[in-house]
Each structure stands twice: as structure tokens, then as C-alpha cells.
Short mmCIF file of C-alpha atoms and ligand atoms in Angstrom, two decimals:
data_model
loop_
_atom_site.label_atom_id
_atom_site.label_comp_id
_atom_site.label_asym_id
_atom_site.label_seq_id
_atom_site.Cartn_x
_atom_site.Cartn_y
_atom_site.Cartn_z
CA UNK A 759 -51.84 7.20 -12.07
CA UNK A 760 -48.98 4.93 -12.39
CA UNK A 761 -45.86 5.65 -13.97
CA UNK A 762 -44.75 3.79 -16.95
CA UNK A 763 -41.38 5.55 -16.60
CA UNK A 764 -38.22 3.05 -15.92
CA UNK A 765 -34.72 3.65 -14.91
CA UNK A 766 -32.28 2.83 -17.57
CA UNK A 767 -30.62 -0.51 -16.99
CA UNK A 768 -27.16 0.00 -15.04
CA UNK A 769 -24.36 -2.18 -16.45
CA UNK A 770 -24.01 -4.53 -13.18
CA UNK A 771 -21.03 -3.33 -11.27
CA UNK A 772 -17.69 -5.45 -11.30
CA UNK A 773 -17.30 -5.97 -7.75
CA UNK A 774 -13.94 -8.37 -8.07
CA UNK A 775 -11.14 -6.61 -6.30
CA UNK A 776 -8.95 -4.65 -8.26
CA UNK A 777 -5.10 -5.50 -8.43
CA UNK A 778 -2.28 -2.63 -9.24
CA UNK A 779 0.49 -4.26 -11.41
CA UNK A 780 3.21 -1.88 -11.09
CA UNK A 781 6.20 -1.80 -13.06
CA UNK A 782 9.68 0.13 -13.96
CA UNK A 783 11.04 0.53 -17.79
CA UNK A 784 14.11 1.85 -17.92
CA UNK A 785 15.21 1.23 -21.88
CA UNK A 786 13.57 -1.82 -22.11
CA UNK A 787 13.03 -1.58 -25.54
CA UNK A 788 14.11 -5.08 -26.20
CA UNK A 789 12.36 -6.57 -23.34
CA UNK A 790 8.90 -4.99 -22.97
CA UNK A 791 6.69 -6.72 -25.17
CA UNK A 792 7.96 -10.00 -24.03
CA UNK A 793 7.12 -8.87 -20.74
CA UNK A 794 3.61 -7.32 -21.47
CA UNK A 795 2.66 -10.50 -23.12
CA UNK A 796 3.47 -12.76 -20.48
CA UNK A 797 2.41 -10.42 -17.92
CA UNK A 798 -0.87 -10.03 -19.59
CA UNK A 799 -0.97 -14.12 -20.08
CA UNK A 800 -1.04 -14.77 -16.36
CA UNK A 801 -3.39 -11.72 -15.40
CA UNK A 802 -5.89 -13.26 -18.34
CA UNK A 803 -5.91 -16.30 -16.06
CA UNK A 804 -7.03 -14.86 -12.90
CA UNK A 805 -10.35 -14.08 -13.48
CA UNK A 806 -11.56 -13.26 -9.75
CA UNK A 807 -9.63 -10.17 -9.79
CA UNK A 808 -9.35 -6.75 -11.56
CA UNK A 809 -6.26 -5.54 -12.73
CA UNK A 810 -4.67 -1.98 -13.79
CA UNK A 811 -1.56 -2.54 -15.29
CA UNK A 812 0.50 0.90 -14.98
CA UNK A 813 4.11 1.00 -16.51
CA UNK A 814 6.34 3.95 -15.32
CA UNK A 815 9.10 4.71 -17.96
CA UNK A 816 11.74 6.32 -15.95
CA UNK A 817 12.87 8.85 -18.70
CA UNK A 818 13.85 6.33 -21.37
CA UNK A 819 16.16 7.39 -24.07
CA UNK A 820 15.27 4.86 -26.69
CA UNK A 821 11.89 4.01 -27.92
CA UNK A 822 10.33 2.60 -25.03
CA UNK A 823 7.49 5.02 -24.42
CA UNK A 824 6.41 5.44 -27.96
CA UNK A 825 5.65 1.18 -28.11
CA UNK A 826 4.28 1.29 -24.95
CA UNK A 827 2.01 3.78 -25.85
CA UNK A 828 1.03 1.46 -28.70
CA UNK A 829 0.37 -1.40 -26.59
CA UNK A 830 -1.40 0.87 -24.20
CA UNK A 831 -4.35 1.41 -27.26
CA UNK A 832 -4.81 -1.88 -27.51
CA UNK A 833 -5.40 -3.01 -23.70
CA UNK A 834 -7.38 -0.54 -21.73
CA UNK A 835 -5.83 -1.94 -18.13
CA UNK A 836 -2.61 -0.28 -19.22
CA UNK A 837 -1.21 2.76 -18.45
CA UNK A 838 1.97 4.46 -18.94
CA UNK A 839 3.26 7.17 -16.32
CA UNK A 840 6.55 8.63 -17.93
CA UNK A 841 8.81 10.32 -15.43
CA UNK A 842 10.37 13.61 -17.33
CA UNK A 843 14.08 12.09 -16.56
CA UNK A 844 15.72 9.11 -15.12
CA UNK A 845 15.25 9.30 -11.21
CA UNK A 846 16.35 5.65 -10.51
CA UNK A 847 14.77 2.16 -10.17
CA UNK A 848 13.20 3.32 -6.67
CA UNK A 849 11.74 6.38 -7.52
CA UNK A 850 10.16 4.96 -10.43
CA UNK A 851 8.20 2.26 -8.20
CA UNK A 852 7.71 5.19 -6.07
CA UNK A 853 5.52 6.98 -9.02
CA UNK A 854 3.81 3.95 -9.81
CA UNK A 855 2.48 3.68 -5.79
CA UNK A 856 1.65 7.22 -6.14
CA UNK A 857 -0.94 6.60 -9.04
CA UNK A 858 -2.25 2.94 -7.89
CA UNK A 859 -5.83 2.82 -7.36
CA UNK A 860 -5.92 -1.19 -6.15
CA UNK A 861 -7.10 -3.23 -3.15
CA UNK A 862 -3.03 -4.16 -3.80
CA UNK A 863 -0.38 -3.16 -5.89
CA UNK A 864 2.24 -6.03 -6.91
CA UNK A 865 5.82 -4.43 -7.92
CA UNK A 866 7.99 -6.02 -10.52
CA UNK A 867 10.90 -5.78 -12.94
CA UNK A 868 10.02 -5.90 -16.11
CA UNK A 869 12.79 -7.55 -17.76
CA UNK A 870 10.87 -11.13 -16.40
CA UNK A 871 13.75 -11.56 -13.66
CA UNK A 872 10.58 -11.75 -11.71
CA UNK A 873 8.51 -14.00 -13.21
CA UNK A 874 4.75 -12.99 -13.39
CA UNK A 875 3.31 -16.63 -13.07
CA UNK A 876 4.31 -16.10 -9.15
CA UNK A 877 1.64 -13.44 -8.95
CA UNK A 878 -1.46 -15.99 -8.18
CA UNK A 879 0.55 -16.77 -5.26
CA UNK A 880 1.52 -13.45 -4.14
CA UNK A 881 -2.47 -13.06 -4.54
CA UNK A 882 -3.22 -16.27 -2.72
CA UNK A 883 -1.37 -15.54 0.39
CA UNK A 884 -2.81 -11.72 0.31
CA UNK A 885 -6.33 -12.99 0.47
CA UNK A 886 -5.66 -15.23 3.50
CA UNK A 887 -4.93 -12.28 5.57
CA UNK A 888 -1.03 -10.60 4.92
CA UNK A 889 -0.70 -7.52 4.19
CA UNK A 890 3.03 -7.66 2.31
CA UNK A 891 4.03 -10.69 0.48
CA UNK A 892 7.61 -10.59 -0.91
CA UNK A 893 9.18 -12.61 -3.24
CA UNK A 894 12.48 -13.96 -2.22
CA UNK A 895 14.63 -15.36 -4.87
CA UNK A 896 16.66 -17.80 -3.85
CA UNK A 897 18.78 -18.48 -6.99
CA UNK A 898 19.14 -15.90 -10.07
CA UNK A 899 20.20 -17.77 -13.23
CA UNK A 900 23.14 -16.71 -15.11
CA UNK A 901 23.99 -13.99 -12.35
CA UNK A 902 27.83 -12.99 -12.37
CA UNK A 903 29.80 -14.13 -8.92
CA UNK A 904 30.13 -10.19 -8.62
CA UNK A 905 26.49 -9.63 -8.24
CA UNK A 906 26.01 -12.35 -6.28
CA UNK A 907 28.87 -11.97 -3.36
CA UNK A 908 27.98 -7.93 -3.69
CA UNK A 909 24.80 -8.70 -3.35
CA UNK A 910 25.06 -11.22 -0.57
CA UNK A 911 27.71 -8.95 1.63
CA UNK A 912 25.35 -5.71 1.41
CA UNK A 913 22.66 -7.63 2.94
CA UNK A 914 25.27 -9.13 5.73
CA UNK A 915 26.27 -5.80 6.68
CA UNK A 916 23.20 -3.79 6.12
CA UNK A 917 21.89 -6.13 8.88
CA UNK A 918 24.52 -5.59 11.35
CA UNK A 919 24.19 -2.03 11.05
CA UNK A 920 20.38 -1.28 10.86
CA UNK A 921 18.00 -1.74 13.29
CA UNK A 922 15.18 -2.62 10.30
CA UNK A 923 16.11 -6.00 9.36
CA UNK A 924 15.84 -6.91 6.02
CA UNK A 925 15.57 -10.31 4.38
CA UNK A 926 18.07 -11.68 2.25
CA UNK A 927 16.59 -12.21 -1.44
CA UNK A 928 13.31 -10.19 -0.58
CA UNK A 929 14.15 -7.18 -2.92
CA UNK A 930 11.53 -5.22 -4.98
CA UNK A 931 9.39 -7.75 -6.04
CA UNK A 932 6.51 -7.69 -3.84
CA UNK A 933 2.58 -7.76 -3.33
CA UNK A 934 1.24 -4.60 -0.62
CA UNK A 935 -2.77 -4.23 0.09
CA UNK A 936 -4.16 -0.79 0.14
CA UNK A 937 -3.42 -0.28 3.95
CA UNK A 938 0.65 -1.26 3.77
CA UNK A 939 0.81 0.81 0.38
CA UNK A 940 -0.61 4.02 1.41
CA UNK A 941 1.43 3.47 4.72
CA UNK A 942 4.50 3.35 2.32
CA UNK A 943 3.19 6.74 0.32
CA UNK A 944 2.79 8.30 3.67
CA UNK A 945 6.87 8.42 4.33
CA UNK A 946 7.95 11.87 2.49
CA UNK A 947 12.09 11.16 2.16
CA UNK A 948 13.39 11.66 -1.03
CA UNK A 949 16.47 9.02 -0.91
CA UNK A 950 13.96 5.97 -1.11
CA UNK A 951 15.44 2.60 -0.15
CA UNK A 952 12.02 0.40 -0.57
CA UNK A 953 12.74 -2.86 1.28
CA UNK A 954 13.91 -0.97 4.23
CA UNK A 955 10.84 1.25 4.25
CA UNK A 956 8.71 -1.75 3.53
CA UNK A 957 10.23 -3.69 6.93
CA UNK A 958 10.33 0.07 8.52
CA UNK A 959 6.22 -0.37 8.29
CA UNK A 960 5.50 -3.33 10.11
CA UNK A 961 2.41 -5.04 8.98
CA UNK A 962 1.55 -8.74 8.85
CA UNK A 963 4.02 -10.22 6.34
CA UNK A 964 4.77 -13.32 4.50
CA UNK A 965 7.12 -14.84 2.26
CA UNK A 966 7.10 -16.74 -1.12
CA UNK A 967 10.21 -18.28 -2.91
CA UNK A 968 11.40 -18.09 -6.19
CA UNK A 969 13.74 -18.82 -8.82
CA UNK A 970 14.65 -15.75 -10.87
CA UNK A 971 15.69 -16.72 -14.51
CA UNK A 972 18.30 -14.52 -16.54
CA UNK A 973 17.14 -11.11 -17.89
CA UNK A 974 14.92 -11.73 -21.39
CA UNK A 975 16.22 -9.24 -23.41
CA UNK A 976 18.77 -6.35 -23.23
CA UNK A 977 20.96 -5.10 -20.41
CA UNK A 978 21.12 -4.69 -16.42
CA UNK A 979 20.85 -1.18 -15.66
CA UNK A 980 21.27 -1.53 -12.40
CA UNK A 981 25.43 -0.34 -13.23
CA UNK A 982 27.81 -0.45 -10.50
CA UNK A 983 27.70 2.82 -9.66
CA UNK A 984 23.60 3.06 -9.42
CA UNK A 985 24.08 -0.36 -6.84
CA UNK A 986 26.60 1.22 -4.56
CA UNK A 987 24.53 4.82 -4.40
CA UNK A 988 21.59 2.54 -3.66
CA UNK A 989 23.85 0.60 -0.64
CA UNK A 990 25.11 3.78 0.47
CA UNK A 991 21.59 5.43 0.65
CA UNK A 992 20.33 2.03 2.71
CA UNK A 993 23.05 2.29 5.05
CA UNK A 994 22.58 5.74 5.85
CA UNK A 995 18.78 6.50 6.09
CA UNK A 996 18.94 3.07 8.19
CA UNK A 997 21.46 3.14 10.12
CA UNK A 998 22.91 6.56 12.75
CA UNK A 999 26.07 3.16 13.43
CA UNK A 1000 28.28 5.54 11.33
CA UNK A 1001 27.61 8.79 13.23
CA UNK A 1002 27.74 7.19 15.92
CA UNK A 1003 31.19 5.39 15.19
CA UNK A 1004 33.63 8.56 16.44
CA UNK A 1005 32.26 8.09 20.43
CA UNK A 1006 32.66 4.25 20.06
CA UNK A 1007 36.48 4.96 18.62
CA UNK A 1008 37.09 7.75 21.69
CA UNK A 1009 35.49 6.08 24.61
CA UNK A 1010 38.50 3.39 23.15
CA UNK A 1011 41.15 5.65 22.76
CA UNK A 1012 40.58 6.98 26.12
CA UNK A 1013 40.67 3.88 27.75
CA UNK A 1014 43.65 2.89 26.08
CA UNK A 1015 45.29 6.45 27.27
CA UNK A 1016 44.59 5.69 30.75
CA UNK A 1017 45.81 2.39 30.69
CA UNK A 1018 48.96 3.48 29.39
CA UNK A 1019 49.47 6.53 31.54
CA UNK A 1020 48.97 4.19 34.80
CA UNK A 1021 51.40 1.45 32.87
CA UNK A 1022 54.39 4.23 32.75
CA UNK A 1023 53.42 5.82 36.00
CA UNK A 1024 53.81 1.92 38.00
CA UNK A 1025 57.09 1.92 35.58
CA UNK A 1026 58.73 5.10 37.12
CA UNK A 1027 57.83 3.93 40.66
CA UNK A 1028 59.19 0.60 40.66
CA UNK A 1029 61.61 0.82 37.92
CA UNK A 1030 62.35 4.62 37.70
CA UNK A 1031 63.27 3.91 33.68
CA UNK A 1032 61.18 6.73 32.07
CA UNK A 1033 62.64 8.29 28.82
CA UNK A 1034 61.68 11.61 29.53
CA UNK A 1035 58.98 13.29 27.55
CA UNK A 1036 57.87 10.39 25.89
CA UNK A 1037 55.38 8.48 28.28
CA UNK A 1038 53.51 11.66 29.00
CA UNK A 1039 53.45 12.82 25.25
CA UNK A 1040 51.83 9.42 23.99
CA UNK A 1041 49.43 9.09 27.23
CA UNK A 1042 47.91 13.33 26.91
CA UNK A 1043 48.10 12.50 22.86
CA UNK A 1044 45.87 9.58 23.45
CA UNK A 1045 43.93 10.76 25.92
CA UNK A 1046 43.05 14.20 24.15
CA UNK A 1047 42.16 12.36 21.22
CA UNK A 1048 39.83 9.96 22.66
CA UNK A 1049 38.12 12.97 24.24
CA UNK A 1050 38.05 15.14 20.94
CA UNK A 1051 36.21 11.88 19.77
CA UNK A 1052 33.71 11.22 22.10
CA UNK A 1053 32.43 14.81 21.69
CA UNK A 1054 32.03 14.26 17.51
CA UNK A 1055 30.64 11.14 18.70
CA UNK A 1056 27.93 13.04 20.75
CA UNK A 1057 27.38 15.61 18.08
CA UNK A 1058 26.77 12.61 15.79
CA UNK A 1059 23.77 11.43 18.32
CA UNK A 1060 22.22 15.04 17.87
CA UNK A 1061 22.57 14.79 14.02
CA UNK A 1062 21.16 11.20 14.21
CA UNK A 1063 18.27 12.54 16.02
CA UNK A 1064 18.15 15.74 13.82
CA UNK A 1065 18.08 13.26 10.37
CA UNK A 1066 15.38 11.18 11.79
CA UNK A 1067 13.08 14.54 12.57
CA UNK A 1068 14.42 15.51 8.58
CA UNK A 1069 12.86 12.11 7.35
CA UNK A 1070 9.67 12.92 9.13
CA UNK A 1071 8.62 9.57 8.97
CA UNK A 1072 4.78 8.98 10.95
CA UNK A 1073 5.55 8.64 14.69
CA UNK A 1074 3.60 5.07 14.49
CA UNK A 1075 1.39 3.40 12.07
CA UNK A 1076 -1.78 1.31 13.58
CA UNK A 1077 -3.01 -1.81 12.10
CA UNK A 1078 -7.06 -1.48 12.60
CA UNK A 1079 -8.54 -5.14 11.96
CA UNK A 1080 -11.64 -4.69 10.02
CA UNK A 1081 -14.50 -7.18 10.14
CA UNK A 1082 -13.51 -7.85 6.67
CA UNK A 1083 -10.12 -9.32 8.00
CA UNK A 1084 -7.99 -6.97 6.29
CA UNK A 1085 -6.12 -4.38 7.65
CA UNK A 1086 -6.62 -0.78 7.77
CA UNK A 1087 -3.95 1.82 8.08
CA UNK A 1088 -3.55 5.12 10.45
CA UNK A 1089 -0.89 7.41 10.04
CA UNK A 1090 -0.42 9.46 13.10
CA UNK A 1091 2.22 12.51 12.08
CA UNK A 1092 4.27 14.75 14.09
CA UNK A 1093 2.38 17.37 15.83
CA UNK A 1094 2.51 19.98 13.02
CA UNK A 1095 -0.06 18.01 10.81
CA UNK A 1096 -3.36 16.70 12.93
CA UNK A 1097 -3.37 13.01 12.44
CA UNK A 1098 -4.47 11.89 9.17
CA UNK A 1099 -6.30 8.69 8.25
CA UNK A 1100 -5.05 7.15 5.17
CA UNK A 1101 -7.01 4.86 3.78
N1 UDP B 1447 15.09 0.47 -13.88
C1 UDP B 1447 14.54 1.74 -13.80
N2 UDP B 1447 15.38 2.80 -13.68
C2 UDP B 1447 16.73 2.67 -13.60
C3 UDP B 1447 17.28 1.36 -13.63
C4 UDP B 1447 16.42 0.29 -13.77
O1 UDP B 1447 13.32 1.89 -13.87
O2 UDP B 1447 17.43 3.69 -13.50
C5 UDP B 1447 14.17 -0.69 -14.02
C6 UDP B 1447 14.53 -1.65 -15.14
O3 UDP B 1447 13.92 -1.27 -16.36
C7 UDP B 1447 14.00 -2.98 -14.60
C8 UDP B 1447 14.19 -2.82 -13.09
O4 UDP B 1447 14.31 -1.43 -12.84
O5 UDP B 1447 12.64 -3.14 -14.87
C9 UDP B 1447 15.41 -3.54 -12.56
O6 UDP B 1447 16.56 -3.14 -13.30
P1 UDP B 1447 17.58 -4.21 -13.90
O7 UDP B 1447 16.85 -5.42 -14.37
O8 UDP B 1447 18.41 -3.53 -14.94
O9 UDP B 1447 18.45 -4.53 -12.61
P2 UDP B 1447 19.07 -5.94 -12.19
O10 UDP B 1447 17.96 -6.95 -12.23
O11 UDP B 1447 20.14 -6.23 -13.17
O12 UDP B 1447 19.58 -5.70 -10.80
MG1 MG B 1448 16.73 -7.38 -13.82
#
């Protein structure tokens, strides 16, 4: 007997990759439905990819949420993740990463300083095989000489002090595929400096230019104060240069002491002119000092070693190449977790 019984049709599945836009709103207000609506105009165009579009209000004080909520009912790829207070520009990217479900997330301002029409390219140079594709601005319209010498300095010296370079322009706006993302997720510190972590992780990486036009509506809120905590975190959870400062400054000192002491002691031999008391105050003051500093320059080098265990970063990442091209990621903790796969 033959069965006359058929299998409801199945909606045919979208297989076109899906694409994480990720973006912060910190009382943006005045700028957000500019930015959806632009946003939303370029993502219309690409139509070989997916996209989910999340927004991450980082504890907004003025109406933000409640019209992004609107806008949310009216475009099922949006969704809004609102933080319960304002944890910073960083953290707020952080969350989105946290939630993205993509092949890649792309990270971007949304006050269209980075402008949304560069995302086919960020996508083009993803599907040719990089994992991270960052945006480098190479002029910002309308930027004060302030931001731009402050800005231009702290990448100068964060340079000469870390051993993660970082490139000059490349800051948050950025495209990462699964396997560089959920390498990113898998470092736990809490003071987050992303384009140090994103170098930190390796990967293969490439680089797209752009202009940045002036903010579209509303105010930085990037204040002064929120840019030097963010340089000071950088420095330190990239750098152990300023622990390690004191030994450099002793090792100096002492060298200096010794030179002196033998200066006064050839003195009194040919010469015999020593004002008592002096020479040998100056040379033991030097020398003890030196010595006192070399030894808070060694503690220094166990607390540099005793932050990086406290970071707890993954002892090494692998980059797997799949048949596919792409890249998968491996996370290999410290011995207290078995090795994890992340992807
Ligand atoms: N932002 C955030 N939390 C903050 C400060 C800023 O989420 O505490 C967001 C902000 O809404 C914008 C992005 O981070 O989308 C960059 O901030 P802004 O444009 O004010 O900085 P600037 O471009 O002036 O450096
Ligand atoms: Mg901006």
C-alpha cells in the first residue's frame, strides 16, 4: 500500500552568511535614526549576505532606548541590548560581541564618524581570506587640533612602550569573522582596550582607508577624562615599561655612584683636595639609592608577571585552515581549565 502522506513543504533555508552589525549608543538621541537609516540603506544593498543588526545602549539617560525600541518593531534584524548603566564605549562593543551570532561581526560608531557605505569593503576583503579588517581613518573632518595631536601622541607612545603594536588610525571600527571574534570573547580582563586585544590575537589582517566625516548629530562623548582613562588603561594592560622603569633608573644611579666614588677617590690620590665628608656622602647616597631601585625594579618584574597571570589571557591561540579557507580558532587556557575549542 502506498502512502499518500507528504511532508509539509520546508521554507528553503537562507544559506547566505550572516553578518553581525554591532554598534554603541551612548545618548544618541539626535543621531540614531540618521544612523539606522543609512546603516540600513547600505545593508539593503548587499543582498548576498544576512545581517543582525544589534544596538547596545550603554545606559542612556535620554530617550535613546525607548526610539530604538520603536525602530526595533519595525525591522526584525534589529536588536537592542541595553546595558543597566554606562560602562564605557569598550565595554559596550564588548556586550555586543558577547550576543553576536554572525560568520562576522563589523563594529561601528553610530554617530556616522564611520561611515557604513565602507562595510561592502570591509566584507569584500573578509571573503578573500582575512580574518580582521580595520578601518583606518586617515583624516576626521572638523576634528579639533586637540583631538588630533592627543590622538596622534597616544599612538606614538603607546608604540614605544607596548610590545602589541598598534596602527595609527585603526581604532574601533572594524570587521572580525567568527574565529578572531570568539578569540576576542575568550580574553576575561575587565579593563578592555579593544585595538590592543585585537593586535594581541594575531590572525590574518588587513587594512582599508577612510575618511571619517564630522559627527551627524549631537555631541562627542568620548570627554577628556573618558580618553585619558582609556590611554591610561592601554598603557598599562600593554605595557610592564612602567614597572619596570625603577631598575632601569637604579642600574643608572648606580653607575653614576661608582663613577663618582672612583672620580673623588683618583682626586684624593693625585690631588689630595677632598672636602671632607662630602665625596663619600654623595657617592654611598647615590649608590644606596640606585640599589634601593633596582630591587623595586625587580619587584616590578614579579608584579609584571603576576598582572599577566591576573589577565589570564589563553597561553596561544591556533589558526586551523579549514578547507573552506577560513580560519578556525583554538583557545588553549592555562592548566586549570582543559583546553577549550571555541568555535
Ligand atoms: N559611546 C558609548 N559609551 C560611552 C561613550 C561613547 O557607547 O560612554 C559610543 C557613542 O554613542 C558612539 C561611540 O561610542 O557611538 C563613539 O563615541 P563618540 O562618537 O562620542 O566619540 P568620538 O568619536 O568623539 O571619539
Ligand atoms: Mg564619534
Amino acid at each position: 500500500m502506498t502512502s499518500h502522506i507528504t511532508a509539509p513543504a520546508q521554507p528553503a533555508a537562507d544559506l547566505r552568511p550572516l553578518v553581525s552589525v554591532i554598534s554603541p549608543c551612548y545618548n544618541e538621541s539626535a543621531a540614531c535614526r540618521l544612523f539606522l537609516v543609512e546603516l540600513c540603506k547600505t545593508l539593503d544593498s548587499l543582498t548576498d549576505f544576512r545581517f543582525e543588526i544589534l544596538i547596545v545602549d550603554d545606559g542612556s539617560n535620554d530617550d535613546t532606548v525607548d526610539r530604538l525600541v520603536a525602530y526595533a518593531a519595525d525591522d526584525p534584524r534589529l536588536r537592542i541590548i541595553a546595558l543597566s548603566r554606562n560602562y564605557g564605549h569598550q565595554a559596550a562593543l564588548s556586550a555586543g560581541l558577547d550576543q553576536a551570532s554572525g560568520a562576522a561581526a563589523i563594529l561601528l560608531d553610530s554617530d556616522l564618524q564611520h561611515p557604513p557605505t565602507l562595510i561592502p569593503r570591509l566584507l569584500e576583503s573578509w571573503e578573500a581570506g582575512s580574518d580582521i579588517v580595520s578601518a583606518v581613518r586617515v583624516h576626521t573632518a572638523q576634528a579639533s587640533i586637540f583631538k588630533n595631536a592627543t590622538s596622534r601622541t597616544f599612538y606614538r607612545v603607546f608604540n614605544m612602550l607596548s610590545d602589541t603594536p598598534i596602527v595609527s588610525g585603526a581604532a574601533d571600527f572594524v570587521l572580525l569573522s567568527r574565529p578572531a571574534y570568539v578569540a576576542l570573547r575568550s580574553l576575561p580582563e575587565r579593563h578592555r582596550f579593544l585595538r590592543g586585544m585585537i593586535s594581541w590575537i594575531g590572525f590574518k589582517r588587513a587594512y582599508v582607508e577612510y575618511e571619517a566625516s564630522a559627527r551627524v548629530a549631537g555631541n562627542s562623548k568620548y570627554t577628556t577624562a573618558k580618553m585619558i582613562r582609556l590611554a591610561v588603561t592601554a598603557a598599562l594592560s600593554f605595557s610592564s615599561m612602567p614597572l619596570r622603569l625603577a631598575g632601569r633608573f637604579g642600574i643608572a644611579c648606580s653607575l653614576l655612584g661608582f663613577v663618582y666614588l672612583a672620580y673623588i677617590i683618583g682626586r684624593w690620590a693625585i690631588y689630595g683636595d677632598l672636602v671632607p665628608g662630602w665625596a663619600s656622602t654623595i657617592g654611598i647616597c647615590l649608590l644606596l639609592s640606585g640599589t634601593q631601585l633596582i630591587f623595586i625594579g625587580i619587584i616590578g618584574h614579579y608584579m609584571s608577571l603576576m598582572f599577566d597571570e591576573a589577565k589570564g589571557r589563553p597561553v596561544y591561540l591556533l589558526r586551523d585552515a579549514t578547507r573552506s579557507g577560513r580560519s578556525a580558532a583554538m583557545c588553549v587556557r592555562p592548566p586549570q581549565s582543559n583546553g577549550a575549542r571555541l568555535d
